[in-house]
CSV table of C-alpha atoms in Angstrom, one decimal:
chain,number,residue,atom,x,y,z
M,1,MET,CA,-24.8,8.1,-3.5
M,2,ASN,CA,-24.6,4.7,-4.2
M,3,ILE,CA,-21.8,2.3,-3.2
M,4,ILE,CA,-19.6,2.5,-6.3
M,5,ASP,CA,-19.7,6.5,-5.7
M,6,ASP,CA,-18.9,5.8,-2.0
M,7,LEU,CA,-16.0,3.4,-3.0
M,8,LYS,CA,-14.7,6.0,-5.6
M,9,LEU,CA,-14.7,8.3,-2.7
M,10,GLN,CA,-12.8,5.9,0.3
M,11,TYR,CA,-10.3,5.3,-3.1
M,12,LYS,CA,-9.9,9.1,-3.2
M,13,VAL,CA,-9.7,10.7,0.1
M,14,GLY,CA,-8.6,7.4,2.0
M,15,GLY,CA,-4.7,7.4,1.8
M,16,VAL,CA,-2.2,5.2,0.4
M,17,ALA,CA,-3.2,2.5,2.8
M,18,PHE,CA,-6.6,2.1,1.2
M,19,ARG,CA,-5.5,2.2,-2.1
M,20,LEU,CA,-3.1,-0.7,-1.6
M,21,ILE,CA,-6.1,-2.5,-0.3
M,22,TYR,CA,-8.0,-2.1,-3.1
M,23,TRP,CA,-5.3,-3.0,-5.5
M,24,ASN,CA,-4.7,-6.0,-3.8
M,25,ILE,CA,-8.7,-7.2,-3.8
M,26,ALA,CA,-8.6,-6.1,-7.2
M,27,PHE,CA,-5.6,-8.5,-8.4
M,28,PHE,CA,-7.3,-11.7,-6.6
M,29,LEU,CA,-10.9,-10.6,-8.2
M,30,VAL,CA,-8.9,-10.7,-11.7
M,31,SER,CA,-6.9,-13.8,-10.6
M,32,PHE,CA,-10.3,-15.4,-9.7
M,33,VAL,CA,-12.4,-14.3,-12.4
M,34,LEU,CA,-9.4,-15.7,-14.9
M,35,VAL,CA,-9.5,-19.2,-13.5
M,36,GLY,CA,-13.1,-19.0,-13.4
M,37,LEU,CA,-13.3,-18.0,-17.2
M,38,LEU,CA,-10.6,-20.3,-18.3
M,39,ALA,CA,-12.7,-23.9,-17.0
M,40,LEU,CA,-15.7,-22.9,-18.5
M,41,VAL,CA,-13.5,-23.7,-21.5
M,42,ASN,CA,-12.1,-26.2,-20.1
M,43,VAL,CA,-8.2,-25.1,-20.0
M,44,ASN,CA,-6.0,-26.1,-17.1
M,45,VAL,CA,-3.8,-22.9,-16.7
M,46,ASN,CA,-3.0,-22.3,-13.3
M,47,VAL,CA,-3.0,-18.2,-13.9
M,48,LEU,CA,-1.1,-17.3,-10.6
M,49,GLN,CA,1.9,-19.3,-12.0
M,50,PHE,CA,2.3,-16.1,-14.1
M,51,VAL,CA,3.0,-14.0,-10.8
M,52,SER,CA,4.0,-15.8,-8.6
M,53,LEU,CA,7.5,-16.3,-7.2
M,54,SER,CA,9.2,-19.6,-7.7
M,55,SER,CA,12.3,-20.3,-5.5
M,56,ASN,CA,13.8,-21.6,-8.8
M,57,PRO,CA,16.1,-18.7,-9.8
M,58,VAL,CA,16.2,-19.6,-13.1
M,59,ASP,CA,12.4,-18.9,-13.7
M,60,LEU,CA,13.4,-14.9,-12.5
M,61,PHE,CA,14.7,-15.2,-16.2
M,62,TRP,CA,11.4,-15.3,-18.3
M,63,LYS,CA,8.6,-13.8,-15.3
M,64,PRO,CA,11.2,-11.1,-13.6
M,65,TRP,CA,8.3,-8.7,-12.5
M,66,SER,CA,7.1,-11.8,-10.3
M,67,ILE,CA,9.6,-10.9,-7.5
M,68,VAL,CA,7.3,-7.4,-7.0
M,69,THR,CA,3.7,-8.7,-8.5
M,70,TYR,CA,3.7,-12.1,-5.9
M,71,SER,CA,3.2,-9.1,-2.8
M,72,PHE,CA,-0.6,-8.5,-4.6
M,73,PHE,CA,-2.0,-11.8,-5.3
M,74,HIS,CA,-3.0,-14.0,-3.1
M,75,PHE,CA,-4.5,-18.4,-2.9
M,76,ASP,CA,-7.9,-17.9,-2.2
M,77,PHE,CA,-10.4,-15.5,0.1
M,78,PHE,CA,-9.3,-16.5,3.7
M,79,HIS,CA,-5.8,-15.9,2.3
M,80,ILE,CA,-6.3,-12.4,1.1
M,81,LEU,CA,-8.6,-11.4,4.5
M,82,PHE,CA,-6.3,-12.1,6.6
M,83,ASN,CA,-3.3,-10.3,5.3
M,84,LEU,CA,-5.7,-7.1,4.7
M,85,ILE,CA,-6.6,-7.0,8.3
M,86,ILE,CA,-3.4,-7.0,9.7
M,87,LEU,CA,-2.5,-4.9,6.5
M,88,ASN,CA,-5.2,-2.2,7.7
M,89,PHE,CA,-3.8,-2.6,11.2
M,90,SER,CA,-0.3,-2.2,11.0
M,91,SER,CA,-0.8,1.1,8.1
M,92,LYS,CA,-2.3,3.1,11.3
M,93,PHE,CA,0.4,2.7,13.1
M,94,PHE,CA,3.1,3.2,10.6
M,95,LEU,CA,1.8,6.7,9.1
M,96,THR,CA,1.8,7.6,12.5
M,97,TYR,CA,5.1,8.2,12.5
M,98,PHE,CA,6.1,7.9,8.9
M,99,THR,CA,5.1,9.4,4.9
M,100,GLU,CA,2.6,7.8,2.6
M,101,LYS,CA,5.8,7.1,0.5
M,102,GLN,CA,7.9,5.5,3.2
M,103,PHE,CA,4.8,3.6,3.3
M,104,VAL,CA,5.2,1.9,-0.3
M,105,GLY,CA,9.0,2.0,-0.2
M,106,VAL,CA,8.9,-0.4,2.5
M,107,TYR,CA,6.1,-2.9,1.4
M,108,VAL,CA,7.9,-3.0,-1.9
M,109,LEU,CA,11.2,-3.3,-0.9
M,110,GLY,CA,9.6,-5.7,2.3
M,111,GLY,CA,8.7,-8.1,-0.2
M,112,ILE,CA,11.5,-7.9,-2.7
M,113,PHE,CA,13.8,-8.5,0.6
M,114,ALA,CA,11.9,-11.5,1.4
M,115,GLY,CA,11.2,-12.8,-1.3
M,116,LEU,CA,15.1,-13.2,-2.1
M,117,VAL,CA,15.7,-14.9,1.0
M,118,PHE,CA,13.5,-17.2,0.3
M,119,ILE,CA,14.8,-17.8,-3.2
M,120,SER,CA,18.3,-18.4,-1.5
M,121,CYS,CA,17.0,-20.8,1.4
M,122,PHE,CA,14.6,-23.2,-0.9
M,123,TYR,CA,17.6,-23.4,-3.6
M,124,VAL,CA,20.2,-24.4,-1.1
M,125,LEU,CA,17.7,-26.8,0.3
M,126,ASN,CA,17.3,-27.8,-3.2
M,127,ILE,CA,13.4,-27.1,-3.1
M,128,THR,CA,11.3,-26.2,-5.6
M,129,THR,CA,7.8,-24.4,-4.5
M,130,ALA,CA,6.5,-21.0,-5.4
M,131,ILE,CA,4.8,-18.6,-3.1
M,132,VAL,CA,2.1,-15.3,-3.0
M,133,GLY,CA,0.8,-13.0,-0.7
M,134,ALA,CA,1.3,-9.6,0.5
M,135,SER,CA,2.3,-11.1,4.2
M,136,ALA,CA,6.0,-10.1,4.0
M,137,ALA,CA,5.2,-6.9,2.7
M,138,ILE,CA,2.7,-6.3,5.6
M,139,MET,CA,4.9,-7.7,8.0
M,140,ALA,CA,7.9,-5.2,6.7
M,141,ILE,CA,5.0,-2.5,7.9
M,142,LEU,CA,4.2,-4.0,10.9
M,143,VAL,CA,8.1,-4.7,12.2
M,144,ALA,CA,9.1,-1.4,10.9
M,145,ALA,CA,6.3,0.9,13.1
M,146,THR,CA,7.0,-1.8,16.1
M,147,ALA,CA,10.5,-1.2,15.9
M,148,TYR,CA,10.3,2.7,16.0
M,149,GLN,CA,7.3,2.8,18.8
M,150,PRO,CA,7.5,-0.8,20.8
M,151,LEU,CA,5.6,0.5,23.6
M,152,MET,CA,2.8,2.2,21.8
M,153,ASN,CA,-0.1,1.1,23.7
M,154,VAL,CA,-2.8,-0.7,21.4
M,155,ARG,CA,-6.5,-1.2,22.6
M,156,LEU,CA,-8.0,-4.8,21.8
M,157,LEU,CA,-11.0,-6.4,21.9
M,158,ILE,CA,-12.2,-8.2,25.5
M,159,ILE,CA,-7.8,-8.3,25.9
M,160,GLY,CA,-7.7,-4.5,26.6
M,161,ASN,CA,-4.7,-2.3,26.3
M,162,VAL,CA,-1.2,-3.8,25.6
M,163,LYS,CA,2.0,-2.7,24.0
M,164,LEU,CA,2.5,-3.1,20.0
M,165,TRP,CA,5.3,-5.2,20.5
M,166,HIS,CA,3.1,-7.4,22.2
M,167,ILE,CA,1.1,-8.0,19.6
M,168,THR,CA,4.2,-8.0,17.4
M,169,SER,CA,5.8,-10.8,19.5
M,170,VAL,CA,2.8,-13.3,18.9
M,171,ILE,CA,2.7,-13.2,15.1
M,172,LEU,CA,6.2,-13.6,15.0
M,173,ILE,CA,6.6,-16.5,17.3
M,174,LEU,CA,3.0,-18.1,15.3
M,175,ASP,CA,5.7,-18.1,12.4
M,176,LEU,CA,8.3,-19.8,13.9
M,177,LEU,CA,6.9,-22.3,15.4
M,178,GLN,CA,5.5,-23.1,11.8
M,179,LEU,CA,8.7,-23.3,10.3
M,180,ARG,CA,8.2,-26.9,9.5
M,181,SER,CA,5.0,-26.9,7.9
M,182,ASP,CA,4.1,-27.5,4.7
M,183,ASN,CA,4.1,-23.9,3.8
M,184,MET,CA,8.0,-22.8,5.1
M,185,GLY,CA,8.5,-20.6,1.8
M,186,GLY,CA,5.8,-18.9,3.4
M,187,HIS,CA,7.0,-18.2,6.8
M,188,ILE,CA,10.5,-18.1,5.9
M,189,SER,CA,9.2,-15.0,3.8
M,190,HIS,CA,7.1,-13.5,6.5
M,191,LEU,CA,10.5,-13.4,8.8
M,192,SER,CA,12.4,-11.9,6.2
M,193,GLY,CA,9.5,-9.1,6.0
M,194,ALA,CA,9.9,-8.8,9.2
M,195,LEU,CA,13.8,-8.6,9.4
M,196,PHE,CA,13.7,-6.0,6.6
M,197,GLY,CA,11.2,-3.8,8.9
M,198,PHE,CA,13.8,-4.1,11.5
M,199,LEU,CA,16.7,-3.1,9.5
M,200,TYR,CA,15.2,-0.5,7.8
M,201,ILE,CA,14.3,1.4,10.7
M,202,GLN,CA,18.2,1.1,11.9
M,203,LEU,CA,19.1,2.5,8.6
M,204,LEU,CA,16.6,5.1,8.8
M,205,LYS,CA,18.1,6.1,12.5
M,206,ASN,CA,21.1,6.4,10.7
M,207,GLY,CA,20.1,8.9,8.1
M,208,SER,CA,19.5,6.0,5.5
M,209,ASP,CA,15.9,6.1,3.8
M,210,LEU,CA,15.8,3.0,1.6
M,211,SER,CA,12.6,4.2,0.5
M,212,THR,CA,13.4,6.7,-1.5
M,213,GLY,CA,14.6,4.8,-4.3
M,214,VAL,CA,10.9,2.9,-4.6
M,215,THR,CA,9.6,6.3,-4.5
M,216,LYS,CA,12.0,7.9,-7.9
M,217,VAL,CA,11.1,4.5,-9.5
M,218,ILE,CA,7.3,5.4,-9.1
M,219,ASP,CA,7.4,8.8,-9.8
M,220,VAL,CA,9.2,8.1,-13.2
M,221,PHE,CA,6.3,6.0,-14.2
M,222,VAL,CA,3.5,8.2,-13.0
M,223,ASN,CA,5.2,11.2,-15.0
M,224,LEU,CA,5.2,9.2,-18.2
M,225,PHE,CA,1.4,8.6,-18.2
M,226,ARG,CA,0.8,12.3,-16.4
M,227,LYS,CA,-0.9,14.7,-19.2
M,228,SER,CA,1.3,18.1,-19.0
M,229,PRO,CA,-1.2,20.7,-19.1
M,230,SER,CA,-1.4,22.5,-22.5
M,231,THR,CA,-1.1,26.3,-22.4
M,232,PRO,CA,-2.4,28.1,-25.6
M,233,PHE,CA,-0.2,30.2,-27.5
M,234,LYS,CA,-0.8,33.9,-26.5
M,235,LYS,CA,0.4,37.3,-28.6
M,236,VAL,CA,1.0,39.8,-26.2
M,237,HIS,CA,0.5,43.2,-27.2
M,238,LYS,CA,2.8,45.8,-25.1
M,239,ASN,CA,1.8,49.4,-24.7
M,240,TYR,CA,4.6,52.0,-24.3
M,241,SER,CA,2.7,54.7,-23.9
M,242,LYS,CA,1.2,53.9,-20.3
M,243,PRO,CA,3.2,53.6,-17.5
M,244,PRO,CA,3.1,50.5,-15.8
M,245,VAL,CA,0.3,49.2,-13.7
M,246,GLN,CA,1.8,48.7,-9.9
M,247,ARG,CA,0.1,45.2,-8.6
M,248,VAL,CA,-1.1,45.1,-5.1
M,249,ALA,CA,-0.7,41.9,-3.3
M,250,LYS,CA,-4.3,40.4,-1.9
M,251,ILE,CA,-4.9,38.4,0.8
M,252,VAL,CA,-6.2,35.4,-0.1
M,253,THR,CA,-8.6,33.6,2.2
M,254,LYS,CA,-10.5,30.0,2.1
M,255,SER,CA,-14.0,29.8,0.7
M,256,LYS,CA,-16.8,28.3,2.7
M,257,GLU,CA,-16.5,25.3,0.8
M,258,GLN,CA,-12.9,24.6,1.5
M,259,GLN,CA,-13.0,25.3,4.8
M,260,GLN,CA,-15.6,22.2,5.2
M,261,ILE,CA,-13.5,19.9,2.7
M,262,ASP,CA,-10.7,20.7,5.2
M,263,GLU,CA,-12.7,20.0,8.3
M,264,ILE,CA,-14.2,16.7,6.6
M,265,LEU,CA,-10.4,15.3,5.6
M,266,ASP,CA,-9.5,16.8,9.4
M,267,LYS,CA,-12.6,13.8,10.6
M,268,ILE,CA,-11.4,11.8,8.4
M,269,SER,CA,-7.8,11.3,9.3
M,270,GLN,CA,-8.6,11.0,13.0
M,271,SER,CA,-11.6,8.9,13.1
M,272,GLY,CA,-11.7,7.3,9.8
M,273,TYR,CA,-14.0,7.5,6.8
M,274,ASP,CA,-16.5,5.5,8.6
M,275,SER,CA,-17.5,8.4,10.8
M,276,LEU,CA,-18.8,10.5,8.4
M,277,SER,CA,-22.3,10.9,7.8
M,278,LYS,CA,-24.5,10.6,4.9
M,279,GLU,CA,-24.5,14.2,4.4
M,280,GLU,CA,-20.8,14.8,4.7
M,281,LYS,CA,-19.8,12.0,1.9
M,282,ASP,CA,-22.1,13.5,-0.5
M,283,PHE,CA,-20.7,16.7,0.1
M,284,LEU,CA,-17.3,15.5,-0.5
M,285,PHE,CA,-18.1,13.8,-3.2
M,286,LYS,CA,-19.4,16.7,-4.7
M,287,ALA,CA,-16.8,18.8,-4.4
M,288,GLY,CA,-14.2,16.4,-5.8
M,289,LYS,CA,-16.2,16.1,-9.1
């Protein structure tokens, strides 16, 4: 199995967090390639301006999608690298207690909430700038998990065991200390995303799940592009001379192949995709075809 097949398999069985990471990488590569191609033909166009979120609320009229797309694009390699490390880290804790649909909902809504706060703050300050990056959405995921289980133990290299709230607090304090830096808009959005994550958990405890709205919208778009299975017309012949045959219920058991697939998927959920042997990866890839 080559690298491409391996990546396809990880995308298929890795869960929503892996898919979100792959989408962020894909969008970054697309924007990077477009910039390179435009430079070759001497066209000086900032590709990110079409997907970045401007602090000028008027810009939302000609690019309303930017309130969502800014959370999927990044400025440079180290920007996306740091964000995806934190996304992978925080997703493990969030998905321990919540569903994948809630994960996507908090990511999208956290980014939208942070974007609106960013626009409001800079409009009051009369500053025009733009931001890109998944940091605000990721902070919503991290703080939501922390607000739900702040005392969860996390084992860090060299340091050892710490509480989840310790890690989250350090990240938030760093954002607060850098509020007056050149990237003030980015840090405001980080803190706003964190605030949304906290509010989401408080509302969830009171019985209100804000992520259901995003889930319904995503389901509508998925159903639009999903092919409905076509069933051929069948001509039915009735035979009234024979008595109806009584059907006997059969006990259906899993095949040996399905049992092996279940065991491999359990191993992935417990130890991660990298814990699989080459034989297990090959088997799972062939079974998925």
